[in-house]
Amino acid sequence: MLLVTGGAGFIGSNFVLDWLAQSNEGVVNLDKLTYAGNRENLAALEGDARHVFVPGDIADRTLVRGLLARHRPRAIVHFAAESHVDRSIHGPDDFVQTNIVGTFALLEEARVCWDALKGDARDAFRFLHVSTDEVYGSLGSEDPAFKETTPYAPNSPYAASKAASDHLVRAYRHTYGLPTLTTNCSNNYGPYQFPEKLIPLMIANALAGKPLPVYGDGQNVRDWLYVGDHCAAVRSVLERGRIGECYNIGGEAEMKNIDLVKTLCALLDQLRPRGSGGYAELITFVRDRPGHDRRYAMDATKLQSELGWRPAESFESGLRKTVTWYLDNAGWVANVTSGAYREWMERNYAAR
């Protein structure tokens, strides 16, 4: 059995769904159900005895200790995190509490659990920590892509909190011998992503006829990774990754934000045409966010050469799958874009 944290969020729920579609090994799913955690993501698992959902906080050490004692998972896959840069700028406290304090609490309880194991169970145990490319800072247009050896240079409260959690994981490996693994991924997209992130936000606004807000000059570059490919990479690292190592995961799909939005508009023009004109007419440039990193790019050579992983989706195929999912699941979008969501959008974009 696995213990998955944050398994009702975007990437976590995709991982749980993919895992149980390919394996009979059970999952204990611990999620605090903040605004971005959604039980509806897991509706397909209702009544499935392989999936045990537990609402709760990773920082609740009594709860985590009890789950580890009761279920004796062979691995912890740690997705739980506050992850939206804009929210970290407006309110960094939650990011420090969840990403740093929560990861520390989880590591402490994992260490106690692992120390009590014997023989094969002890040898097989893993703690896999899922992190981000943003810990490495920002690249210039001609700089080589981030490697696992790139020095950390986080530029937002979110990135700094994830960098701190990465360092804690590394320290627990080197100090206590805890069998850890770390993955650092590029920007994910796909089904079940909360519509404050770029791609689902653009889809939702376009379909509603609202402006498509693009920060600054739109020239910021991101490497885009389809969430299903990310989940496959995490499975590979969990099963065959070298203990104590970090693995970068990238989608081999660098793109300027403005080009992504235009590509998305063209796809929507095909799949859900407007009554008149194209969706690109809705593009609106807005004031940039503070400290906006210019470019991210990931070098996944280590993961590819050691474990044989490569992304199965091109950006074009992944984007089409994503847009089709959002078009087919308008009810899900309506349910998550509540009053609280609208208040956040007003707070973040009104003054821009």
mmCIF file of C-alpha atoms in Angstrom:
data_model
loop_
_atom_site.group_PDB
_atom_site.id
_atom_site.type_symbol
_atom_site.label_atom_id
_atom_site.label_comp_id
_atom_site.label_asym_id
_atom_site.label_seq_id
_atom_site.Cartn_x
_atom_site.Cartn_y
_atom_site.Cartn_z
ATOM 1 C CA MET A 1 0.000 0.000 0.000
ATOM 2 C CA LEU A 2 1.040 3.597 -0.664
ATOM 3 C CA LEU A 3 0.367 6.691 1.415
ATOM 4 C CA VAL A 4 -0.235 9.558 -1.014
ATOM 5 C CA THR A 5 -0.450 13.093 0.353
ATOM 6 C CA GLY A 6 -2.392 15.744 -1.537
ATOM 7 C CA GLY A 7 -4.166 13.043 -3.502
ATOM 8 C CA ALA A 8 -7.318 15.117 -4.085
ATOM 9 C CA GLY A 9 -5.403 17.933 -5.771
ATOM 10 C CA PHE A 10 -4.612 18.274 -9.452
ATOM 11 C CA ILE A 11 -1.464 16.174 -9.838
ATOM 12 C CA GLY A 12 -2.139 13.971 -6.816
ATOM 13 C CA SER A 13 -5.589 12.906 -7.975
ATOM 14 C CA ASN A 14 -4.282 12.128 -11.445
ATOM 15 C CA PHE A 15 -1.553 10.017 -9.859
ATOM 16 C CA VAL A 16 -4.027 8.097 -7.672
ATOM 17 C CA LEU A 17 -6.391 7.477 -10.589
ATOM 18 C CA ASP A 18 -3.545 6.334 -12.838
ATOM 19 C CA TRP A 19 -2.034 4.162 -10.116
ATOM 20 C CA LEU A 20 -5.261 2.291 -9.415
ATOM 21 C CA ALA A 21 -5.961 1.933 -13.135
ATOM 22 C CA GLN A 22 -2.670 0.059 -13.502
ATOM 23 C CA SER A 23 -2.229 -1.683 -10.154
ATOM 24 C CA ASN A 24 -4.220 -3.478 -7.481
ATOM 25 C CA GLU A 25 -1.954 -2.055 -4.781
ATOM 26 C CA GLY A 26 -4.049 0.123 -2.493
ATOM 27 C CA VAL A 27 -3.701 3.811 -1.733
ATOM 28 C CA VAL A 28 -4.300 5.714 1.484
ATOM 29 C CA ASN A 29 -5.041 9.227 0.301
ATOM 30 C CA LEU A 30 -4.438 12.049 2.818
ATOM 31 C CA ASP A 31 -5.646 15.488 1.742
ATOM 32 C CA LYS A 32 -6.530 18.612 3.697
ATOM 33 C CA LEU A 33 -9.178 19.583 1.103
ATOM 34 C CA THR A 34 -8.202 23.218 0.799
ATOM 35 C CA TYR A 35 -9.624 25.224 -2.136
ATOM 36 C CA ALA A 36 -7.565 23.174 -4.635
ATOM 37 C CA GLY A 37 -8.345 19.752 -3.151
ATOM 38 C CA ASN A 38 -11.537 18.284 -4.543
ATOM 39 C CA ARG A 39 -13.183 14.960 -3.679
ATOM 40 C CA GLU A 40 -15.005 15.196 -7.017
ATOM 41 C CA ASN A 41 -11.676 14.472 -8.729
ATOM 42 C CA LEU A 42 -11.854 11.005 -7.175
ATOM 43 C CA ALA A 43 -15.509 10.256 -7.948
ATOM 44 C CA ALA A 44 -14.513 7.291 -10.124
ATOM 45 C CA LEU A 45 -13.113 5.573 -7.018
ATOM 46 C CA GLU A 46 -16.268 5.700 -4.924
ATOM 47 C CA GLY A 47 -16.816 2.245 -3.469
ATOM 48 C CA ASP A 48 -13.349 1.027 -4.504
ATOM 49 C CA ALA A 49 -11.886 -0.785 -1.502
ATOM 50 C CA ARG A 50 -8.354 -0.155 -2.779
ATOM 51 C CA HIS A 51 -8.751 3.574 -2.095
ATOM 52 C CA VAL A 52 -8.952 4.876 1.468
ATOM 53 C CA PHE A 53 -9.550 8.613 1.627
ATOM 54 C CA VAL A 54 -8.592 10.449 4.820
ATOM 55 C CA PRO A 55 -9.312 14.179 5.194
ATOM 56 C CA GLY A 56 -6.522 15.738 7.189
ATOM 57 C CA ASP A 57 -3.368 17.824 7.400
ATOM 58 C CA ILE A 58 0.140 16.457 6.831
ATOM 59 C CA ALA A 59 1.227 18.660 9.757
ATOM 60 C CA ASP A 60 -1.072 16.692 12.096
ATOM 61 C CA ARG A 61 1.561 14.302 13.383
ATOM 62 C CA THR A 62 -0.856 12.294 15.507
ATOM 63 C CA LEU A 63 -3.016 11.624 12.466
ATOM 64 C CA VAL A 64 -0.045 10.731 10.248
ATOM 65 C CA ARG A 65 1.468 8.500 12.937
ATOM 66 C CA GLY A 66 -1.799 6.616 13.248
ATOM 67 C CA LEU A 67 -2.112 6.132 9.478
ATOM 68 C CA LEU A 68 1.432 4.812 9.209
ATOM 69 C CA ALA A 69 0.912 2.433 12.128
ATOM 70 C CA ARG A 70 -2.427 1.166 10.819
ATOM 71 C CA HIS A 71 -1.650 0.756 7.135
ATOM 72 C CA ARG A 72 2.127 0.183 7.081
ATOM 73 C CA PRO A 73 2.624 1.646 3.587
ATOM 74 C CA ARG A 74 5.695 0.580 1.663
ATOM 75 C CA ALA A 75 6.103 4.146 0.369
ATOM 76 C CA ILE A 76 4.981 7.722 0.930
ATOM 77 C CA VAL A 77 4.412 9.779 -2.226
ATOM 78 C CA HIS A 78 4.289 13.398 -1.101
ATOM 79 C CA PHE A 79 2.358 15.725 -3.432
ATOM 80 C CA ALA A 80 0.686 17.891 -0.771
ATOM 81 C CA ALA A 81 1.710 21.533 -1.198
ATOM 82 C CA GLU A 82 0.478 25.042 -1.637
ATOM 83 C CA SER A 83 1.529 25.678 -5.215
ATOM 84 C CA HIS A 84 0.200 28.902 -6.743
ATOM 85 C CA VAL A 85 2.822 31.647 -7.027
ATOM 86 C CA ASP A 86 0.293 34.491 -7.057
ATOM 87 C CA ARG A 87 -1.312 33.224 -3.846
ATOM 88 C CA SER A 88 2.120 32.987 -2.225
ATOM 89 C CA ILE A 89 2.718 36.649 -3.044
ATOM 90 C CA HIS A 90 -0.562 37.708 -1.436
ATOM 91 C CA GLY A 91 -0.299 35.348 1.546
ATOM 92 C CA PRO A 92 2.956 33.437 2.118
ATOM 93 C CA ASP A 93 1.996 32.112 5.570
ATOM 94 C CA ASP A 94 0.122 29.056 4.258
ATOM 95 C CA PHE A 95 3.067 28.171 2.037
ATOM 96 C CA VAL A 96 5.506 28.176 4.934
ATOM 97 C CA GLN A 97 3.119 26.142 7.086
ATOM 98 C CA THR A 98 2.227 23.469 4.534
ATOM 99 C CA ASN A 99 5.330 23.209 2.395
ATOM 100 C CA ILE A 100 7.961 23.552 5.115
ATOM 101 C CA VAL A 101 6.363 22.696 8.461
ATOM 102 C CA GLY A 102 4.093 20.067 6.924
ATOM 103 C CA THR A 103 6.946 18.363 5.085
ATOM 104 C CA PHE A 104 9.031 18.402 8.259
ATOM 105 C CA ALA A 105 6.216 16.752 10.219
ATOM 106 C CA LEU A 106 5.753 14.114 7.537
ATOM 107 C CA LEU A 107 9.485 13.386 7.428
ATOM 108 C CA GLU A 108 9.639 12.991 11.203
ATOM 109 C CA GLU A 109 6.789 10.499 11.261
ATOM 110 C CA ALA A 110 8.191 8.656 8.245
ATOM 111 C CA ARG A 111 11.543 8.371 10.021
ATOM 112 C CA VAL A 112 9.953 6.879 13.123
ATOM 113 C CA CYS A 113 7.973 4.428 10.993
ATOM 114 C CA TRP A 114 11.005 3.411 8.940
ATOM 115 C CA ASP A 115 13.191 2.978 12.032
ATOM 116 C CA ALA A 116 10.708 0.405 13.345
ATOM 117 C CA LEU A 117 10.750 -1.693 10.165
ATOM 118 C CA LYS A 118 12.879 -4.802 9.786
ATOM 119 C CA GLY A 119 14.380 -6.788 6.952
ATOM 120 C CA ASP A 120 12.820 -6.570 3.487
ATOM 121 C CA ALA A 121 10.156 -4.087 4.598
ATOM 122 C CA ARG A 122 12.831 -1.669 5.787
ATOM 123 C CA ASP A 123 14.874 -2.097 2.606
ATOM 124 C CA ALA A 124 11.846 -1.530 0.372
ATOM 125 C CA PHE A 125 10.511 1.610 2.074
ATOM 126 C CA ARG A 126 10.665 4.892 0.113
ATOM 127 C CA PHE A 127 9.780 8.538 0.746
ATOM 128 C CA LEU A 128 9.209 10.263 -2.607
ATOM 129 C CA HIS A 129 9.003 14.040 -2.472
ATOM 130 C CA VAL A 130 7.433 15.850 -5.443
ATOM 131 C CA SER A 131 8.848 19.318 -6.073
ATOM 132 C CA THR A 132 9.103 21.963 -8.784
ATOM 133 C CA ASP A 133 11.447 23.566 -11.310
ATOM 134 C CA GLU A 134 10.884 26.929 -9.644
ATOM 135 C CA VAL A 135 13.430 26.140 -6.918
ATOM 136 C CA TYR A 136 16.166 26.750 -9.494
ATOM 137 C CA GLY A 137 15.198 30.352 -10.193
ATOM 138 C CA SER A 138 15.045 31.973 -13.621
ATOM 139 C CA LEU A 139 16.923 31.362 -16.877
ATOM 140 C CA GLY A 140 18.020 33.750 -19.583
ATOM 141 C CA SER A 141 16.928 33.087 -23.141
ATOM 142 C CA GLU A 142 20.215 31.383 -24.061
ATOM 143 C CA ASP A 143 20.950 29.619 -20.781
ATOM 144 C CA PRO A 144 21.080 25.807 -20.712
ATOM 145 C CA ALA A 145 18.137 24.033 -19.099
ATOM 146 C CA PHE A 146 18.090 23.274 -15.386
ATOM 147 C CA LYS A 147 19.985 20.154 -14.330
ATOM 148 C CA GLU A 148 19.752 18.387 -10.986
ATOM 149 C CA THR A 149 23.071 20.063 -10.122
ATOM 150 C CA THR A 150 21.829 23.605 -10.857
ATOM 151 C CA PRO A 151 22.191 25.747 -7.698
ATOM 152 C CA TYR A 152 18.924 26.688 -6.010
ATOM 153 C CA ALA A 153 17.845 30.315 -6.439
ATOM 154 C CA PRO A 154 14.118 30.580 -5.600
ATOM 155 C CA ASN A 155 12.491 33.922 -6.386
ATOM 156 C CA SER A 156 8.972 33.687 -4.932
ATOM 157 C CA PRO A 157 7.647 32.706 -1.514
ATOM 158 C CA TYR A 158 6.232 29.560 -3.137
ATOM 159 C CA ALA A 159 9.552 28.599 -4.705
ATOM 160 C CA ALA A 160 11.430 29.359 -1.477
ATOM 161 C CA SER A 161 9.078 27.161 0.545
ATOM 162 C CA LYS A 162 9.520 24.286 -1.902
ATOM 163 C CA ALA A 163 13.294 24.755 -1.876
ATOM 164 C CA ALA A 164 13.233 24.532 1.909
ATOM 165 C CA SER A 165 11.224 21.312 1.750
ATOM 166 C CA ASP A 166 13.692 19.864 -0.775
ATOM 167 C CA HIS A 167 16.557 20.661 1.584
ATOM 168 C CA LEU A 168 14.761 18.994 4.480
ATOM 169 C CA VAL A 169 14.287 15.838 2.435
ATOM 170 C CA ARG A 170 17.955 15.838 1.489
ATOM 171 C CA ALA A 171 18.961 16.366 5.120
ATOM 172 C CA TYR A 172 16.825 13.449 6.333
ATOM 173 C CA ARG A 173 18.565 11.201 3.835
ATOM 174 C CA HIS A 174 22.062 12.277 4.797
ATOM 175 C CA THR A 175 21.518 12.622 8.545
ATOM 176 C CA TYR A 176 19.146 9.748 9.312
ATOM 177 C CA GLY A 177 19.520 7.496 6.280
ATOM 178 C CA LEU A 178 15.821 7.806 5.361
ATOM 179 C CA PRO A 179 15.451 6.318 1.848
ATOM 180 C CA THR A 180 14.264 9.420 -0.002
ATOM 181 C CA LEU A 181 13.721 10.330 -3.644
ATOM 182 C CA THR A 182 12.982 13.808 -5.032
ATOM 183 C CA THR A 183 11.449 14.829 -8.343
ATOM 184 C CA ASN A 184 11.412 18.379 -9.706
ATOM 185 C CA CYS A 185 8.892 18.897 -12.486
ATOM 186 C CA SER A 186 8.077 21.625 -14.987
ATOM 187 C CA ASN A 187 4.637 23.254 -15.432
ATOM 188 C CA ASN A 188 1.891 20.615 -15.472
ATOM 189 C CA TYR A 189 -1.386 20.784 -17.359
ATOM 190 C CA GLY A 190 -4.263 18.383 -17.898
ATOM 191 C CA PRO A 191 -7.591 17.261 -16.382
ATOM 192 C CA TYR A 192 -8.684 18.412 -12.906
ATOM 193 C CA GLN A 193 -6.372 21.439 -12.750
ATOM 194 C CA PHE A 194 -7.858 24.230 -10.648
ATOM 195 C CA PRO A 195 -8.783 27.121 -12.976
ATOM 196 C CA GLU A 196 -6.514 29.732 -11.458
ATOM 197 C CA LYS A 197 -3.557 28.254 -13.392
ATOM 198 C CA LEU A 198 -2.847 29.504 -16.884
ATOM 199 C CA ILE A 199 -4.338 26.867 -19.189
ATOM 200 C CA PRO A 200 -7.623 26.125 -17.370
ATOM 201 C CA LEU A 201 -8.054 29.835 -16.600
ATOM 202 C CA MET A 202 -7.784 30.682 -20.276
ATOM 203 C CA ILE A 203 -10.230 27.928 -21.214
ATOM 204 C CA ALA A 204 -12.783 29.009 -18.596
ATOM 205 C CA ASN A 205 -12.530 32.713 -19.446
ATOM 206 C CA ALA A 206 -12.644 32.102 -23.185
ATOM 207 C CA LEU A 207 -15.795 30.020 -22.957
ATOM 208 C CA ALA A 208 -17.384 32.712 -20.772
ATOM 209 C CA GLY A 209 -16.386 35.483 -23.179
ATOM 210 C CA LYS A 210 -14.173 37.117 -20.540
ATOM 211 C CA PRO A 211 -10.750 38.729 -21.084
ATOM 212 C CA LEU A 212 -7.773 36.380 -21.276
ATOM 213 C CA PRO A 213 -5.264 38.061 -18.919
ATOM 214 C CA VAL A 214 -1.631 37.645 -19.986
ATOM 215 C CA TYR A 215 1.007 38.963 -17.599
ATOM 216 C CA GLY A 216 3.477 41.607 -18.782
ATOM 217 C CA ASP A 217 4.610 41.239 -22.386
ATOM 218 C CA GLY A 218 3.689 37.555 -22.569
ATOM 219 C CA GLN A 219 7.275 36.549 -23.339
ATOM 220 C CA ASN A 220 7.821 34.467 -20.197
ATOM 221 C CA VAL A 221 8.766 30.913 -21.166
ATOM 222 C CA ARG A 222 7.677 27.692 -19.479
ATOM 223 C CA ASP A 223 8.339 24.013 -20.184
ATOM 224 C CA TRP A 224 4.961 22.263 -20.322
ATOM 225 C CA LEU A 225 4.437 18.707 -19.035
ATOM 226 C CA TYR A 226 1.215 16.737 -19.465
ATOM 227 C CA VAL A 227 0.102 15.478 -16.066
ATOM 228 C CA GLY A 228 -0.193 11.867 -17.237
ATOM 229 C CA ASP A 229 3.462 11.935 -18.290
ATOM 230 C CA HIS A 230 4.391 13.388 -14.915
ATOM 231 C CA CYS A 231 2.557 10.564 -13.136
ATOM 232 C CA ALA A 232 4.370 7.981 -15.261
ATOM 233 C CA ALA A 233 7.703 9.575 -14.367
ATOM 234 C CA VAL A 234 6.898 9.514 -10.648
ATOM 235 C CA ARG A 235 5.993 5.826 -10.888
ATOM 236 C CA SER A 236 9.315 5.133 -12.597
ATOM 237 C CA VAL A 237 11.290 7.000 -9.937
ATOM 238 C CA LEU A 238 9.383 5.270 -7.140
ATOM 239 C CA GLU A 239 10.092 1.810 -8.537
ATOM 240 C CA ARG A 240 13.621 2.192 -9.904
ATOM 241 C CA GLY A 241 15.105 5.509 -8.788
ATOM 242 C CA ARG A 242 18.360 5.519 -6.852
ATOM 243 C CA ILE A 243 17.903 6.303 -3.162
ATOM 244 C CA GLY A 244 18.892 9.833 -2.250
ATOM 245 C CA GLU A 245 18.804 11.073 -5.841
ATOM 246 C CA CYS A 246 16.868 13.903 -7.459
ATOM 247 C CA TYR A 247 15.314 13.605 -10.920
ATOM 248 C CA ASN A 248 14.173 16.464 -13.149
ATOM 249 C CA ILE A 249 10.978 15.871 -15.139
ATOM 250 C CA GLY A 250 10.299 18.034 -18.181
ATOM 251 C CA GLY A 251 7.871 17.957 -21.070
ATOM 252 C CA GLU A 252 10.311 18.993 -23.823
ATOM 253 C CA ALA A 253 7.828 21.730 -24.698
ATOM 254 C CA GLU A 254 9.195 25.216 -24.037
ATOM 255 C CA MET A 255 6.754 27.931 -25.062
ATOM 256 C CA LYS A 256 6.202 31.632 -24.497
ATOM 257 C CA ASN A 257 3.019 32.360 -22.559
ATOM 258 C CA ILE A 258 1.558 34.482 -25.353
ATOM 259 C CA ASP A 259 2.211 31.743 -27.915
ATOM 260 C CA LEU A 260 0.569 29.188 -25.654
ATOM 261 C CA VAL A 261 -2.536 31.355 -25.256
ATOM 262 C CA LYS A 262 -2.769 31.918 -29.019
ATOM 263 C CA THR A 263 -2.379 28.177 -29.653
ATOM 264 C CA LEU A 264 -5.095 27.478 -27.107
ATOM 265 C CA CYS A 265 -7.396 30.040 -28.730
ATOM 266 C CA ALA A 266 -6.883 28.469 -32.147
ATOM 267 C CA LEU A 267 -7.747 25.037 -30.735
ATOM 268 C CA LEU A 268 -10.895 26.384 -29.107
ATOM 269 C CA ASP A 269 -11.825 28.012 -32.411
ATOM 270 C CA GLN A 270 -11.821 24.501 -33.884
ATOM 271 C CA LEU A 271 -13.522 22.643 -31.071
ATOM 272 C CA ARG A 272 -16.024 25.243 -29.779
ATOM 273 C CA PRO A 273 -16.297 28.176 -32.247
ATOM 274 C CA ARG A 274 -17.583 31.530 -30.991
ATOM 275 C CA GLY A 275 -20.647 33.114 -32.508
ATOM 276 C CA SER A 276 -18.460 35.743 -34.152
ATOM 277 C CA GLY A 277 -14.734 36.328 -34.244
ATOM 278 C CA GLY A 278 -11.986 34.247 -32.689
ATOM 279 C CA TYR A 279 -11.035 33.704 -29.058
ATOM 280 C CA ALA A 280 -7.706 35.484 -29.574
ATOM 281 C CA GLU A 281 -9.683 38.756 -29.662
ATOM 282 C CA LEU A 282 -10.128 38.327 -25.896
ATOM 283 C CA ILE A 283 -6.384 38.405 -25.114
ATOM 284 C CA THR A 284 -5.630 41.269 -22.708
ATOM 285 C CA PHE A 285 -2.172 42.171 -21.426
ATOM 286 C CA VAL A 286 -2.164 43.013 -17.709
ATOM 287 C CA ARG A 287 0.402 44.295 -15.242
ATOM 288 C CA ASP A 288 3.038 41.683 -14.514
ATOM 289 C CA ARG A 289 3.248 39.968 -11.159
ATOM 290 C CA PRO A 290 6.153 40.899 -8.842
ATOM 291 C CA GLY A 291 9.378 38.972 -9.420
ATOM 292 C CA HIS A 292 7.992 37.037 -12.398
ATOM 293 C CA ASP A 293 10.657 34.516 -13.495
ATOM 294 C CA ARG A 294 11.449 34.904 -17.187
ATOM 295 C CA ARG A 295 12.133 31.334 -18.273
ATOM 296 C CA TYR A 296 12.129 27.779 -16.946
ATOM 297 C CA ALA A 297 13.462 24.763 -18.830
ATOM 298 C CA MET A 298 14.204 21.268 -17.561
ATOM 299 C CA ASP A 299 16.926 18.871 -18.642
ATOM 300 C CA ALA A 300 15.461 15.400 -18.011
ATOM 301 C CA THR A 301 18.472 13.511 -19.401
ATOM 302 C CA LYS A 302 19.166 11.797 -16.086
ATOM 303 C CA LEU A 303 15.629 10.435 -15.810
ATOM 304 C CA GLN A 304 15.641 9.344 -19.442
ATOM 305 C CA SER A 305 19.033 7.647 -19.366
ATOM 306 C CA GLU A 306 18.696 5.934 -15.984
ATOM 307 C CA LEU A 307 15.030 4.947 -16.021
ATOM 308 C CA GLY A 308 14.047 5.083 -19.689
ATOM 309 C CA TRP A 309 11.221 7.596 -19.210
ATOM 310 C CA ARG A 310 10.178 10.005 -21.946
ATOM 311 C CA PRO A 311 6.975 12.025 -22.293
ATOM 312 C CA ALA A 312 4.337 10.135 -24.275
ATOM 313 C CA GLU A 313 2.416 13.297 -25.176
ATOM 314 C CA SER A 314 3.560 16.129 -27.384
ATOM 315 C CA PHE A 315 2.351 19.542 -26.321
ATOM 316 C CA GLU A 316 -0.150 19.502 -29.171
ATOM 317 C CA SER A 317 -1.643 16.124 -28.263
ATOM 318 C CA GLY A 318 -1.671 16.879 -24.544
ATOM 319 C CA LEU A 319 -3.311 20.265 -25.048
ATOM 320 C CA ARG A 320 -6.035 18.761 -27.245
ATOM 321 C CA LYS A 321 -6.758 16.133 -24.585
ATOM 322 C CA THR A 322 -6.869 18.839 -21.935
ATOM 323 C CA VAL A 323 -9.180 21.198 -23.805
ATOM 324 C CA THR A 324 -11.489 18.314 -24.716
ATOM 325 C CA TRP A 325 -11.679 17.280 -21.062
ATOM 326 C CA TYR A 326 -12.656 20.789 -19.934
ATOM 327 C CA LEU A 327 -15.244 21.070 -22.682
ATOM 328 C CA ASP A 328 -16.730 17.720 -21.631
ATOM 329 C CA ASN A 329 -16.678 18.529 -17.901
ATOM 330 C CA ALA A 330 -18.296 21.935 -17.616
ATOM 331 C CA GLY A 331 -20.077 20.798 -14.458
ATOM 332 C CA TRP A 332 -16.784 20.154 -12.686
ATOM 333 C CA VAL A 333 -15.569 23.634 -13.620
ATOM 334 C CA ALA A 334 -18.810 25.231 -12.414
ATOM 335 C CA ASN A 335 -18.559 23.424 -9.077
ATOM 336 C CA VAL A 336 -14.989 24.562 -8.345
ATOM 337 C CA THR A 337 -15.410 28.163 -9.487
ATOM 338 C CA SER A 338 -17.333 29.123 -6.370
ATOM 339 C CA GLY A 339 -17.793 32.473 -4.696
ATOM 340 C CA ALA A 340 -14.396 32.094 -3.023
ATOM 341 C CA TYR A 341 -12.800 31.509 -6.419
ATOM 342 C CA ARG A 342 -14.452 34.603 -7.855
ATOM 343 C CA GLU A 343 -13.278 36.660 -4.896
ATOM 344 C CA TRP A 344 -9.715 35.451 -5.477
ATOM 345 C CA MET A 345 -9.835 36.306 -9.180
ATOM 346 C CA GLU A 346 -11.102 39.779 -8.330
ATOM 347 C CA ARG A 347 -8.359 40.260 -5.772
ATOM 348 C CA ASN A 348 -5.580 39.095 -8.077
ATOM 349 C CA TYR A 349 -6.624 40.672 -11.366
ATOM 350 C CA ALA A 350 -8.843 43.681 -10.659
ATOM 351 C CA ALA A 351 -5.965 46.100 -10.065
ATOM 352 C CA ARG A 352 -4.008 44.894 -13.075
#
